[in-house]
Every structure is written in C-alpha cells, then in structure tokens.
Amino acid sequence: TTDGPAVGVLGLGNLGAGIAARLVERGFDVAGADREPQRENACAAHGVRIGVTEVLRSDILCVVTPDERGLIELLDEQAVEPAAGTRQVVVLCSTVRPDAAVELTARLAERGRLLVEAPVSGGADAARRGELSMMVGGDDAAVSAAEPVLSALASRRFAFATAGAASAVKLANQLALYASLAGLIEARALARSFGVRSEEHTSELQS
C-alpha cells in the first residue's frame, strides 16, 4: 500500500473489477464490495480487500453499480462513517438520470460526503489500462480530492460545472449512439428489401 488515499469500489462487475484492478496496480489500498460473492472472490485474488465496512470507510468511494440506488440503500442500511478526520468523496461512475445525480449530491452533503459525477466510456479493458473517457462534474474541492483516482483511471476528461451536467452528457451520448444504430438497422432493412446482401451494403458503407 501507499500513503495515498484508501479507495473503495462498490460494484465489482466487469467495469468495477477493471477499475479495482487498475487502482491496485497503481499502488492504492483498495477495498471492494458486491452483491455477488464470486465477483468479490475474483477481485480478492488480485489484491482487493473485501468488505462493505471497508468500502464505506474509504477516503474515495467509486460507485460502479447499475444506478445510484445501490449506494443509497447501503448508506441507509449501514451506520458506517468515513475514517475520522476525513470527508469522503464519492466518485459516481454509474450512468444515472441527471436529476438523480443532483438529488444524490444533496443527500451525500447531508451526510458530510462530497460527490463527483464521473460517468465513463471505454469499458473494462480501458479501465485496466487507465484509458477511460470520463465526464467529470463536481465542485472544485470534490474534484481536487478525487484527483488521484480520476487521473489513474482516465486518459481523457471533460469537465462540467453544473450538477447533473456530466450525467446528462453521458445520456445524450448514449441517445446519439442508439439513434445511429436504429438508423443503421432501418437502412439495412431497406437495402435487403431490394435484394442487397448485408456484406454488399457493408462494403458500400465503408467505401
């Protein structure tokens, strides 16, 4: 371990496991927790300490769950506070509704915690290489406190000052992607209806 901040990772699926592995590789003291024991065991084999209490007491808590509800439920269930003398920073890597991010900022502030919105693009492999693309939102104090983890995980960062804005941009990007995919499916169907094979259409699109 190092003298740097202790990091917790809540959610050890593909992306969460990649984030945890990257942080261990970079010398952080990493604790992790997941609802699935097999995920916890896999991460433990790579140097991650396992336990909800350790995660909740970390200096920087990365949330990599499907949405923000897992964190809220955990905080409501567990009367665990960060280590004495620290103000925990929650780095929200989950993709959530912008209004949910705003609400979570307020709820965490009531508990003495800071929030950095940090939805990511790139997937587990990019996380392991520290090459995520990250949309970052939060006040200066929160982002500064989370900087060691942000810089370890992301090679490209885009800053947004307004609460909810980073989450809005991530959702907007997904909307644009899905709209493009829907258009491609319709285009393939139109070409196919006139006897054009998929490989022929693909070659034309790539030309």
mmCIF file of C-alpha atoms in Angstrom:
data_model
loop_
_atom_site.group_PDB
_atom_site.id
_atom_site.type_symbol
_atom_site.label_atom_id
_atom_site.label_comp_id
_atom_site.label_asym_id
_atom_site.label_seq_id
_atom_site.Cartn_x
_atom_site.Cartn_y
_atom_site.Cartn_z
ATOM 1 C CA THR A 1 0.000 0.000 0.000
ATOM 2 C CA THR A 2 0.958 3.655 -0.297
ATOM 3 C CA ASP A 3 0.458 6.792 1.755
ATOM 4 C CA GLY A 4 -2.243 7.855 -0.704
ATOM 5 C CA PRO A 5 -5.988 7.723 -0.132
ATOM 6 C CA ALA A 6 -7.774 4.471 0.648
ATOM 7 C CA VAL A 7 -10.205 3.679 -2.165
ATOM 8 C CA GLY A 8 -13.430 1.716 -2.068
ATOM 9 C CA VAL A 9 -15.136 0.244 -5.126
ATOM 10 C CA LEU A 10 -18.838 -0.522 -4.807
ATOM 11 C CA GLY A 11 -19.890 -2.855 -7.612
ATOM 12 C CA LEU A 12 -17.394 -5.387 -8.951
ATOM 13 C CA GLY A 13 -18.907 -6.312 -12.296
ATOM 14 C CA ASN A 14 -16.848 -6.036 -15.473
ATOM 15 C CA LEU A 15 -16.230 -2.299 -15.210
ATOM 16 C CA GLY A 16 -15.923 -2.218 -11.425
ATOM 17 C CA ALA A 17 -13.457 -5.111 -11.438
ATOM 18 C CA GLY A 18 -11.421 -3.340 -14.118
ATOM 19 C CA ILE A 19 -11.359 -0.150 -12.062
ATOM 20 C CA ALA A 20 -10.352 -2.032 -8.912
ATOM 21 C CA ALA A 21 -7.576 -3.884 -10.752
ATOM 22 C CA ARG A 22 -6.187 -0.661 -12.189
ATOM 23 C CA LEU A 23 -6.127 1.038 -8.796
ATOM 24 C CA VAL A 24 -4.394 -1.940 -7.158
ATOM 25 C CA GLU A 25 -1.823 -1.897 -9.963
ATOM 26 C CA ARG A 26 -1.210 1.793 -9.310
ATOM 27 C CA GLY A 27 -0.487 1.106 -5.646
ATOM 28 C CA PHE A 28 -3.737 2.172 -3.998
ATOM 29 C CA ASP A 29 -5.129 0.432 -0.943
ATOM 30 C CA VAL A 30 -8.390 -0.848 -2.465
ATOM 31 C CA ALA A 31 -11.443 -2.335 -0.784
ATOM 32 C CA GLY A 32 -14.371 -3.703 -2.771
ATOM 33 C CA ALA A 33 -17.897 -4.990 -2.269
ATOM 34 C CA ASP A 34 -20.521 -6.576 -4.479
ATOM 35 C CA ARG A 35 -23.767 -8.486 -4.004
ATOM 36 C CA GLU A 36 -22.244 -11.442 -5.878
ATOM 37 C CA PRO A 37 -19.653 -13.385 -3.796
ATOM 38 C CA GLN A 38 -17.939 -14.798 -6.889
ATOM 39 C CA ARG A 39 -17.149 -11.285 -8.086
ATOM 40 C CA GLU A 40 -15.698 -10.425 -4.691
ATOM 41 C CA ASN A 41 -13.586 -13.588 -4.695
ATOM 42 C CA ALA A 42 -12.212 -12.849 -8.155
ATOM 43 C CA CYS A 43 -11.139 -9.356 -7.088
ATOM 44 C CA ALA A 44 -9.726 -10.585 -3.780
ATOM 45 C CA ALA A 45 -7.379 -12.822 -5.759
ATOM 46 C CA HIS A 46 -5.937 -9.665 -7.325
ATOM 47 C CA GLY A 47 -5.269 -7.812 -4.088
ATOM 48 C CA VAL A 48 -8.618 -6.150 -3.333
ATOM 49 C CA ARG A 49 -9.714 -6.211 0.310
ATOM 50 C CA ILE A 50 -13.336 -7.296 0.568
ATOM 51 C CA GLY A 51 -15.926 -5.850 2.904
ATOM 52 C CA VAL A 52 -18.751 -3.319 2.955
ATOM 53 C CA THR A 53 -17.422 -1.607 6.070
ATOM 54 C CA GLU A 54 -14.006 -1.074 4.486
ATOM 55 C CA VAL A 55 -15.634 0.345 1.368
ATOM 56 C CA LEU A 56 -17.808 2.786 3.300
ATOM 57 C CA ARG A 57 -14.862 3.965 5.406
ATOM 58 C CA SER A 58 -12.639 4.673 2.399
ATOM 59 C CA ASP A 59 -11.379 8.150 1.569
ATOM 60 C CA ILE A 60 -12.596 7.903 -2.026
ATOM 61 C CA LEU A 61 -15.563 5.683 -2.865
ATOM 62 C CA CYS A 62 -16.047 4.704 -6.517
ATOM 63 C CA VAL A 63 -19.619 3.656 -7.264
ATOM 64 C CA VAL A 64 -19.881 1.321 -10.249
ATOM 65 C CA THR A 65 -23.371 -0.081 -9.729
ATOM 66 C CA PRO A 66 -26.183 -0.059 -12.341
ATOM 67 C CA ASP A 67 -27.584 3.123 -10.783
ATOM 68 C CA GLU A 68 -27.370 5.234 -7.637
ATOM 69 C CA ARG A 69 -29.922 3.222 -5.647
ATOM 70 C CA GLY A 70 -27.408 0.607 -4.513
ATOM 71 C CA LEU A 71 -25.343 3.282 -2.777
ATOM 72 C CA ILE A 72 -28.377 4.942 -1.173
ATOM 73 C CA GLU A 73 -29.679 1.613 0.136
ATOM 74 C CA LEU A 74 -26.280 0.736 1.521
ATOM 75 C CA LEU A 75 -25.879 4.062 3.312
ATOM 76 C CA ASP A 76 -29.368 3.681 4.785
ATOM 77 C CA GLU A 77 -28.642 0.133 5.952
ATOM 78 C CA GLN A 78 -25.130 0.642 7.287
ATOM 79 C CA ALA A 79 -24.345 3.187 10.012
ATOM 80 C CA VAL A 80 -20.722 3.385 8.881
ATOM 81 C CA GLU A 81 -18.946 6.709 8.647
ATOM 82 C CA PRO A 82 -15.670 7.509 6.851
ATOM 83 C CA ALA A 83 -12.442 7.327 8.824
ATOM 84 C CA ALA A 84 -12.053 10.011 11.470
ATOM 85 C CA GLY A 85 -10.787 13.338 10.178
ATOM 86 C CA THR A 86 -11.706 12.667 6.555
ATOM 87 C CA ARG A 87 -14.522 13.872 4.314
ATOM 88 C CA GLN A 88 -15.275 11.071 1.935
ATOM 89 C CA VAL A 89 -15.545 11.778 -1.776
ATOM 90 C CA VAL A 90 -17.974 9.605 -3.730
ATOM 91 C CA VAL A 91 -16.980 9.176 -7.385
ATOM 92 C CA LEU A 92 -20.148 8.178 -9.229
ATOM 93 C CA CYS A 93 -19.109 6.185 -12.296
ATOM 94 C CA SER A 94 -22.616 4.811 -12.766
ATOM 95 C CA THR A 95 -24.804 6.200 -15.538
ATOM 96 C CA VAL A 96 -27.764 7.842 -13.806
ATOM 97 C CA ARG A 97 -30.506 10.330 -14.578
ATOM 98 C CA PRO A 98 -29.270 13.925 -14.238
ATOM 99 C CA ASP A 99 -31.927 14.720 -11.634
ATOM 100 C CA ALA A 100 -30.847 11.667 -9.640
ATOM 101 C CA ALA A 101 -27.271 12.979 -9.616
ATOM 102 C CA VAL A 102 -28.482 16.343 -8.315
ATOM 103 C CA GLU A 103 -30.521 14.651 -5.582
ATOM 104 C CA LEU A 104 -27.621 12.386 -4.631
ATOM 105 C CA THR A 105 -25.307 15.397 -4.308
ATOM 106 C CA ALA A 106 -27.677 16.881 -1.730
ATOM 107 C CA ARG A 107 -28.215 13.610 0.138
ATOM 108 C CA LEU A 108 -24.498 12.960 0.443
ATOM 109 C CA ALA A 109 -23.858 16.530 1.588
ATOM 110 C CA GLU A 110 -26.278 15.932 4.454
ATOM 111 C CA ARG A 111 -24.028 13.044 5.500
ATOM 112 C CA GLY A 112 -20.836 15.089 5.180
ATOM 113 C CA ARG A 113 -19.792 13.456 1.917
ATOM 114 C CA LEU A 114 -18.828 15.076 -1.387
ATOM 115 C CA LEU A 115 -19.899 13.861 -4.831
ATOM 116 C CA VAL A 116 -18.032 13.817 -8.124
ATOM 117 C CA GLU A 117 -20.074 12.716 -11.110
ATOM 118 C CA ALA A 118 -17.792 10.634 -13.307
ATOM 119 C CA PRO A 119 -19.714 8.547 -15.855
ATOM 120 C CA VAL A 120 -17.290 6.813 -18.190
ATOM 121 C CA SER A 121 -16.936 5.409 -21.675
ATOM 122 C CA GLY A 122 -14.481 2.748 -22.723
ATOM 123 C CA GLY A 123 -15.322 -0.419 -20.823
ATOM 124 C CA ALA A 124 -13.383 -2.777 -18.582
ATOM 125 C CA ASP A 125 -10.290 -3.124 -20.777
ATOM 126 C CA ALA A 126 -9.853 0.643 -20.976
ATOM 127 C CA ALA A 127 -10.300 0.842 -17.205
ATOM 128 C CA ARG A 128 -7.482 -1.660 -16.669
ATOM 129 C CA ARG A 129 -5.228 0.414 -18.907
ATOM 130 C CA GLY A 130 -6.221 3.715 -17.299
ATOM 131 C CA GLU A 131 -7.634 4.895 -20.623
ATOM 132 C CA LEU A 132 -11.269 5.618 -19.810
ATOM 133 C CA SER A 133 -13.005 8.667 -21.210
ATOM 134 C CA MET A 134 -14.637 10.405 -18.252
ATOM 135 C CA MET A 135 -17.216 13.167 -17.925
ATOM 136 C CA VAL A 136 -16.452 14.920 -14.637
ATOM 137 C CA GLY A 137 -18.793 17.103 -12.625
ATOM 138 C CA GLY A 138 -18.480 18.444 -9.100
ATOM 139 C CA ASP A 139 -17.253 21.389 -7.112
ATOM 140 C CA ASP A 140 -13.550 22.184 -7.084
ATOM 141 C CA ALA A 141 -12.950 20.742 -3.619
ATOM 142 C CA ALA A 142 -14.548 17.418 -4.506
ATOM 143 C CA VAL A 143 -12.747 17.060 -7.834
ATOM 144 C CA SER A 144 -9.417 18.006 -6.257
ATOM 145 C CA ALA A 145 -9.855 15.401 -3.525
ATOM 146 C CA ALA A 146 -10.725 12.726 -6.090
ATOM 147 C CA GLU A 147 -7.871 13.683 -8.435
ATOM 148 C CA PRO A 148 -5.566 10.730 -7.604
ATOM 149 C CA VAL A 149 -8.247 8.259 -8.662
ATOM 150 C CA LEU A 150 -9.520 10.255 -11.636
ATOM 151 C CA SER A 151 -6.039 10.597 -13.099
ATOM 152 C CA ALA A 152 -5.331 6.887 -12.566
ATOM 153 C CA LEU A 153 -8.439 5.801 -14.454
ATOM 154 C CA ALA A 154 -8.970 8.286 -17.279
ATOM 155 C CA SER A 155 -6.785 9.401 -20.161
ATOM 156 C CA ARG A 156 -9.435 11.859 -21.374
ATOM 157 C CA ARG A 157 -11.583 14.019 -19.120
ATOM 158 C CA PHE A 158 -14.314 16.537 -19.864
ATOM 159 C CA ALA A 159 -15.273 18.918 -17.070
ATOM 160 C CA PHE A 160 -18.773 20.211 -16.339
ATOM 161 C CA ALA A 161 -19.548 22.639 -13.545
ATOM 162 C CA THR A 162 -23.311 22.227 -13.133
ATOM 163 C CA ALA A 163 -24.662 19.354 -11.007
ATOM 164 C CA GLY A 164 -26.240 16.765 -13.275
ATOM 165 C CA ALA A 165 -24.477 18.018 -16.409
ATOM 166 C CA ALA A 166 -21.933 15.189 -16.649
ATOM 167 C CA SER A 167 -24.707 12.617 -16.326
ATOM 168 C CA ALA A 168 -26.772 14.482 -18.917
ATOM 169 C CA VAL A 169 -23.892 14.431 -21.403
ATOM 170 C CA LYS A 170 -23.355 10.691 -20.882
ATOM 171 C CA LEU A 171 -27.042 10.004 -21.520
ATOM 172 C CA ALA A 172 -27.014 12.324 -24.534
ATOM 173 C CA ASN A 173 -24.064 10.381 -25.980
ATOM 174 C CA GLN A 174 -25.901 7.103 -25.498
ATOM 175 C CA LEU A 175 -29.023 8.546 -27.122
ATOM 176 C CA ALA A 176 -26.984 9.606 -30.150
ATOM 177 C CA LEU A 177 -25.401 6.161 -30.383
ATOM 178 C CA TYR A 178 -28.699 4.292 -30.134
ATOM 179 C CA ALA A 179 -30.301 6.622 -32.688
ATOM 180 C CA SER A 180 -27.441 5.889 -35.082
ATOM 181 C CA LEU A 181 -27.829 2.134 -34.537
ATOM 182 C CA ALA A 182 -31.560 2.357 -35.130
ATOM 183 C CA GLY A 183 -30.911 4.243 -38.364
ATOM 184 C CA LEU A 184 -28.407 1.595 -39.482
ATOM 185 C CA ILE A 185 -30.898 -1.203 -38.818
ATOM 186 C CA GLU A 186 -33.550 0.584 -40.871
ATOM 187 C CA ALA A 187 -31.045 1.224 -43.664
ATOM 188 C CA ARG A 188 -30.062 -2.455 -43.750
ATOM 189 C CA ALA A 189 -33.712 -3.476 -43.902
ATOM 190 C CA LEU A 190 -34.372 -1.099 -46.813
ATOM 191 C CA ALA A 191 -31.383 -2.389 -48.800
ATOM 192 C CA ARG A 192 -32.264 -6.008 -48.008
ATOM 193 C CA SER A 193 -35.815 -5.482 -49.282
ATOM 194 C CA PHE A 194 -34.292 -4.852 -52.728
ATOM 195 C CA GLY A 195 -32.115 -7.942 -52.628
ATOM 196 C CA VAL A 196 -28.892 -6.307 -51.417
ATOM 197 C CA ARG A 197 -26.836 -8.691 -49.291
ATOM 198 C CA SER A 198 -25.541 -7.438 -45.931
ATOM 199 C CA GLU A 199 -21.895 -7.786 -46.973
ATOM 200 C CA GLU A 200 -22.560 -5.774 -50.133
ATOM 201 C CA HIS A 201 -24.168 -2.993 -48.145
ATOM 202 C CA THR A 202 -21.342 -3.043 -45.614
ATOM 203 C CA SER A 203 -18.724 -2.689 -48.352
ATOM 204 C CA GLU A 204 -20.591 0.291 -49.797
ATOM 205 C CA LEU A 205 -20.911 1.956 -46.376
ATOM 206 C CA GLN A 206 -17.206 1.534 -45.731
ATOM 207 C CA SER A 207 -16.146 2.940 -49.102
#
